[in-house]
Each structure stands twice: as C-alpha cells, then as structure tokens.
mmCIF file of C-alpha atoms and ligand atoms in Angstrom:
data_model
loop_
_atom_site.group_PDB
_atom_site.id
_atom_site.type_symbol
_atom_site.label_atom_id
_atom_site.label_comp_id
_atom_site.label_asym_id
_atom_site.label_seq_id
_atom_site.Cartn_x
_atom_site.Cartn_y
_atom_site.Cartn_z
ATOM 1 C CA UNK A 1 63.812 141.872 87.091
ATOM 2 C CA UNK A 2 66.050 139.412 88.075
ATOM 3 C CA UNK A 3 68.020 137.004 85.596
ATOM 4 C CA UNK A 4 70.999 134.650 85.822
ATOM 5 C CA UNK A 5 74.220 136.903 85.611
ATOM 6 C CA UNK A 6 77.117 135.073 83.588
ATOM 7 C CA UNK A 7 80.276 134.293 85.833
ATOM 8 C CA UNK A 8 82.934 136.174 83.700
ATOM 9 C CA UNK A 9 86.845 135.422 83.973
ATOM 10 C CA UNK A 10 89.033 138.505 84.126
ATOM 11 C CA UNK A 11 90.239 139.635 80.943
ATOM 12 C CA UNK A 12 93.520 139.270 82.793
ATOM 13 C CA UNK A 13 93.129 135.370 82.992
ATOM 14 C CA UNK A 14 92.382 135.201 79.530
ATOM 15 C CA UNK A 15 95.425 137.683 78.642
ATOM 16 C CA UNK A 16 97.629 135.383 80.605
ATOM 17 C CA UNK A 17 96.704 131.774 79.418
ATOM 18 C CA UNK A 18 97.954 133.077 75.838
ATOM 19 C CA UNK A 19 101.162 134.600 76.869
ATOM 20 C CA UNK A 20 101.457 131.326 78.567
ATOM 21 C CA UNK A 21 101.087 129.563 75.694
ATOM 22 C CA UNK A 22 103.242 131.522 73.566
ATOM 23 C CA UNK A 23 105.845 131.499 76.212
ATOM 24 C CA UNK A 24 105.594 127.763 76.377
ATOM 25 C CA UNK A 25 105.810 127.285 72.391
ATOM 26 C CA UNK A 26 109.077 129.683 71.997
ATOM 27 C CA UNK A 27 111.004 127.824 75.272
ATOM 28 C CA UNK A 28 113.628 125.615 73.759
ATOM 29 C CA UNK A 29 112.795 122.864 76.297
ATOM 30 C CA UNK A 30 109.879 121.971 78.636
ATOM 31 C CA UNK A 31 112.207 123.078 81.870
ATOM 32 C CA UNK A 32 112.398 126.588 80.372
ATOM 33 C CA UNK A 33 109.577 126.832 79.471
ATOM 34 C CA UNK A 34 107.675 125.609 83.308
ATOM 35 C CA UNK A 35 110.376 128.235 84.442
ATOM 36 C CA UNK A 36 108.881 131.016 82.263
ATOM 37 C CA UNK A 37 105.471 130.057 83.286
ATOM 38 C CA UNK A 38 106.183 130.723 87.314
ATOM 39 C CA UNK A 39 107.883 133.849 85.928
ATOM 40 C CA UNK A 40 104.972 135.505 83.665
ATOM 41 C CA UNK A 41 102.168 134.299 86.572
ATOM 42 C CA UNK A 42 104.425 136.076 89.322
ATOM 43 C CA UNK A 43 104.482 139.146 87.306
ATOM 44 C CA UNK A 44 101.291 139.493 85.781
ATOM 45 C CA UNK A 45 99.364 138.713 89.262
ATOM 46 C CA UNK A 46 100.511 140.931 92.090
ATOM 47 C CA UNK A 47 99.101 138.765 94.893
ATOM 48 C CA UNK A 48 100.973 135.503 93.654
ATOM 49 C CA UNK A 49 103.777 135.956 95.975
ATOM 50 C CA UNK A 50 105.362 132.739 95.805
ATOM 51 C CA UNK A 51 104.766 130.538 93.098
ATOM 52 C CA UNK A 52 106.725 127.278 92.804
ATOM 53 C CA UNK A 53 105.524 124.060 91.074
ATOM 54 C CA UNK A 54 106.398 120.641 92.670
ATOM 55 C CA UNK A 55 106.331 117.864 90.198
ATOM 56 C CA UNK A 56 105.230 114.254 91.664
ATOM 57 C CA UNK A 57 108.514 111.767 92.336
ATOM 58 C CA UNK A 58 107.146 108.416 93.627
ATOM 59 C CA UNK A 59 105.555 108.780 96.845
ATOM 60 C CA UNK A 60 106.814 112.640 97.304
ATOM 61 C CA UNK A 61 106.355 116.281 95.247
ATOM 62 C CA UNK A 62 109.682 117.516 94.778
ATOM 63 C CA UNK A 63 110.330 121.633 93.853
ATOM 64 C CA UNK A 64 110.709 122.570 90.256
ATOM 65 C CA UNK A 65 111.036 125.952 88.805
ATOM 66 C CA UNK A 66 109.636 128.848 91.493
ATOM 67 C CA UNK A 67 109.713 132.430 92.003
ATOM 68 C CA UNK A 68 109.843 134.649 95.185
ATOM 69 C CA UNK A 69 111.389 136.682 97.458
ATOM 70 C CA UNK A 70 112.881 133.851 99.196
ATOM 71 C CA UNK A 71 113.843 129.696 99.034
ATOM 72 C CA UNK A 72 111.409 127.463 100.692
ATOM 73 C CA UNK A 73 112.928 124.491 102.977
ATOM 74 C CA UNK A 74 110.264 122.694 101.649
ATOM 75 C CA UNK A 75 111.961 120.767 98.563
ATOM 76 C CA UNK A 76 110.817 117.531 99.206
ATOM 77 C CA UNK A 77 107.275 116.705 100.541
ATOM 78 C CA UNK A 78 105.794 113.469 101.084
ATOM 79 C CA UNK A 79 102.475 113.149 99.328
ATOM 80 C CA UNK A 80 99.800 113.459 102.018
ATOM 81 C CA UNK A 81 101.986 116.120 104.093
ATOM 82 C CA UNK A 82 100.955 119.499 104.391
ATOM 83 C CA UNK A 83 98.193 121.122 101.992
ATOM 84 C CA UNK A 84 100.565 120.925 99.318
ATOM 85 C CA UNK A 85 100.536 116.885 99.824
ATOM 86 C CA UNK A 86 97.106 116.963 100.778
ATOM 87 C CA UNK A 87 96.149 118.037 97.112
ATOM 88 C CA UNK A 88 98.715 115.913 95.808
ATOM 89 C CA UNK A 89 96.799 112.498 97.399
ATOM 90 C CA UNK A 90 93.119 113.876 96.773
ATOM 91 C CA UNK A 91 93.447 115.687 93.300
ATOM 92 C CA UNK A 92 91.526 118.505 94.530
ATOM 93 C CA UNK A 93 92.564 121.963 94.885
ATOM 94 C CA UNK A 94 93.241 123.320 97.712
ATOM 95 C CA UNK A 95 92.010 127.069 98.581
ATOM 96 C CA UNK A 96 93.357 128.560 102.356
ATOM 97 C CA UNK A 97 92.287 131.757 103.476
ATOM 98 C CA UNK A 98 94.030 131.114 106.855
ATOM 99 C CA UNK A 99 97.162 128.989 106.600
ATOM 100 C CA UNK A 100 97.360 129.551 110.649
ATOM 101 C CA UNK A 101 94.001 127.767 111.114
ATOM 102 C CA UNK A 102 94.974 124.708 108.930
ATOM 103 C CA UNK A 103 96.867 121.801 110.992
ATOM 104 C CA UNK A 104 97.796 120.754 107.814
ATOM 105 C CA UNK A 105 99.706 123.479 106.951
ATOM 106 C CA UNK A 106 103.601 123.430 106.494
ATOM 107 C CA UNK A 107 105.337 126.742 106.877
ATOM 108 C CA UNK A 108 107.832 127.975 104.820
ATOM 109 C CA UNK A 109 107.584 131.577 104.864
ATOM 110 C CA UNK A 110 106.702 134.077 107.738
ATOM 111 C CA UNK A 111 104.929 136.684 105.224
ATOM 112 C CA UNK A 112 102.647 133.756 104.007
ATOM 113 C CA UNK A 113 98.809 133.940 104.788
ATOM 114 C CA UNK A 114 97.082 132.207 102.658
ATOM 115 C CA UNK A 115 97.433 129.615 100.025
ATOM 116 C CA UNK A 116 96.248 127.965 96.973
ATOM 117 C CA UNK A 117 96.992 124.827 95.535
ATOM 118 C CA UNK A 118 96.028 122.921 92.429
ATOM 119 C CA UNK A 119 97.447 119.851 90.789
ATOM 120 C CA UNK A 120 98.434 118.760 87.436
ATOM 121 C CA UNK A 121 96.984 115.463 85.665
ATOM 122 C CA UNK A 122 98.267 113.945 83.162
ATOM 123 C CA UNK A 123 96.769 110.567 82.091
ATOM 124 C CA UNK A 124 93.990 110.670 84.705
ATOM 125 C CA UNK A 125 96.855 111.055 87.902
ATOM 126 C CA UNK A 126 98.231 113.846 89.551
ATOM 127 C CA UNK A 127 102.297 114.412 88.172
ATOM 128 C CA UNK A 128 102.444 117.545 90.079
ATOM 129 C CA UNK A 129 100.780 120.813 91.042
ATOM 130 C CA UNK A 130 100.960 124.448 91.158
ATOM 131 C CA UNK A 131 101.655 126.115 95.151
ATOM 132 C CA UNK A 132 100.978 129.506 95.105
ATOM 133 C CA UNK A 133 101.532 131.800 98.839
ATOM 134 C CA UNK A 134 99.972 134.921 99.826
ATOM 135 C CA UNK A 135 101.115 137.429 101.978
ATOM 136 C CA UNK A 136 97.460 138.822 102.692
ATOM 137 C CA UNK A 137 94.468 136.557 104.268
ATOM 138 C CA UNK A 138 91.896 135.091 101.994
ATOM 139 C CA UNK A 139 94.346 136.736 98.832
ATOM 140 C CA UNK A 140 92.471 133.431 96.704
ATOM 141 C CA UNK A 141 89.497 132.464 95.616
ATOM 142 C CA UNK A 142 87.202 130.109 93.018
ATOM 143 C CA UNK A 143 87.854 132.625 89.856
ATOM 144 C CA UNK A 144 92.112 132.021 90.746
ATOM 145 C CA UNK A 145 91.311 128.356 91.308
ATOM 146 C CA UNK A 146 89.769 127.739 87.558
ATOM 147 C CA UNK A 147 92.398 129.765 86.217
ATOM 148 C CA UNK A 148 94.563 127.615 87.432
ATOM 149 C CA UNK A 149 93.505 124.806 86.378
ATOM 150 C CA UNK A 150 93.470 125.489 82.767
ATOM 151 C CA UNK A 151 97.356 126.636 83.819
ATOM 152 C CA UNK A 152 97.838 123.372 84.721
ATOM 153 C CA UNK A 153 96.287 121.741 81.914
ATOM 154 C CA UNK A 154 98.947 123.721 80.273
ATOM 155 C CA UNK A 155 102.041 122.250 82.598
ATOM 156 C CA UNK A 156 101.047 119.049 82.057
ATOM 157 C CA UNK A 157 103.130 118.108 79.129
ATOM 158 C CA UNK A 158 106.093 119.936 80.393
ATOM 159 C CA UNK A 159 106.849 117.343 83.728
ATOM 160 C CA UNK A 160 110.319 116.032 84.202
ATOM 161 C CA UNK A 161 109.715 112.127 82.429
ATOM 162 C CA UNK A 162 112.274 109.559 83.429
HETATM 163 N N1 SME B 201 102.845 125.461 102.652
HETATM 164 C C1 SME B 201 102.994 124.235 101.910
HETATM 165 C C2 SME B 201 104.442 123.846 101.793
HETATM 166 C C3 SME B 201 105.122 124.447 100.618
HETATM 167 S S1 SME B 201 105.590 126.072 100.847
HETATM 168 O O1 SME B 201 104.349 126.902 100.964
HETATM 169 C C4 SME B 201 106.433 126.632 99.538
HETATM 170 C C5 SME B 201 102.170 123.134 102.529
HETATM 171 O O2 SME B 201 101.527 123.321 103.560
HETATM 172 O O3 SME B 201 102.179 122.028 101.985
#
C-alpha cells in the first residue's frame, strides 16, 4: 500500500519559532532582540556554526548581530558578490553543500563547508537575510531552508530603518 506521506517539520523548528517569538516580544528594542534571535538559533541548532544576519544598505548587505567562534572580514558585501549577495539580488535562498565548488563563494572562515542563505522581505524587497556556515559538507537542506524562512518572516520588522 502506498500513500502520500506528510512532510513533517521537526518539533525542534516548531519549538524554536516560539521561543523566537517570545524572545523577540520581551527585547526592549528591535537590535536586541535580532541579537537574541542569532543567539537562541546558534544554541538550539548544533550545526549552525556561524550565524550572522546582514541587513540591506543601498547597493551592499552590511553585518548585523552574529554569533560564532570567530569575526568574519566580510562586513560589507556588495549585493551580487558572493552567495551571500547572490541571494541578496535574486531573493532566493541559497543552499551549498560545497562552498569549495561554488565560484561564487567568499571565504571567511577555514572550518566553513557549507552554507545556507535566505533573505528577508519586507514590502515585497529583500532588506536583508540570514547567512548561516557549516563546518561539515552538505550540514543544510530544504527542511532548514523553510524554517528559515518563517525566521525571517520574523526579522523582518526588526531591520535597522533610517
Ligand atoms: N560566505 C559568504 C560571505 C559571508 S561569510 O560566510 C560570513 C558569501 O559567499 O557570500
């Protein structure tokens, strides 16, 4: 017998997006509380080893709250450079199992592997986007990528507004 079996979304995705939320509602301001989102995604999922989000500044993504063992170089990046840009200018996310077999690919960190990126609309246009590094090949796939994007939906409102 053979029937359609429903795509289910880890109980841990589900656990997170309301933490998330309540995190967000207690922070006293939308910086804290994007910073305590990067902080409660690093620790509740073990193979998000680097988590930044870059929020969209004209023609570049520039780095907002992150967490990680280490500072990227990568501050600054012009949309349409790298895979982080490359999602920025297409509004698709981006899901590398292989960073070393990606021209596109702009290194910050030895350890890093793999990669997944997914922006952040607001108002129909990317304002930003979530970069997330693995230290293990192919550590990301479609089930991290819709989770994400309900994280972002999330973000959204929280972007640095002039
Ligand atoms: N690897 C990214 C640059 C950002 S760092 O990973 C933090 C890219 O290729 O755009």
């Amino acid at each position: 017998m053979s029937h359609p079996v429903a795509e289910e979304a880890p109980a841990a995705h589900g656990d997170a997006l309301n933490l998330l939320r309540a995190e967000i509602a207690e922070a006293s301001d939308p910086a804290e509380a994007a910073q305590r989102a990067v902080e409660v995604l690093h620790d509740r999922f073990p193979h998000y080893d680097w988590l930044g989000i870059y929020w969209v500044d004209g023609a570049d993504l520039v780095l907002g709250p992150w967490v990680g063992p280490e500072a990227t170089e990568h501050t600054r990046i012009p949309i349409g450079t790298g895979i982080c840009g490359a999602a920025a200018a297409s509004g698709q996310t981006e899901i590398i199992a292989d960073v070393d077999a990606d021209p596109r690919y702009l290194a910050c960190f030895a350890s890093t592997k793999s990669e997944i990126v997914v922006p952040i609309f607001a108002d129909g246009s990317v304002v930003g986007e979530i970069d997330i590094d693995g230290s293990d090949a192919n550590a990301f796939d479609e089930t991290d990528g819709r989770f994400l994007e309900e994280v972002a939906a999330l973000l959204a409102p929280l972007r640095p507004r002039a």
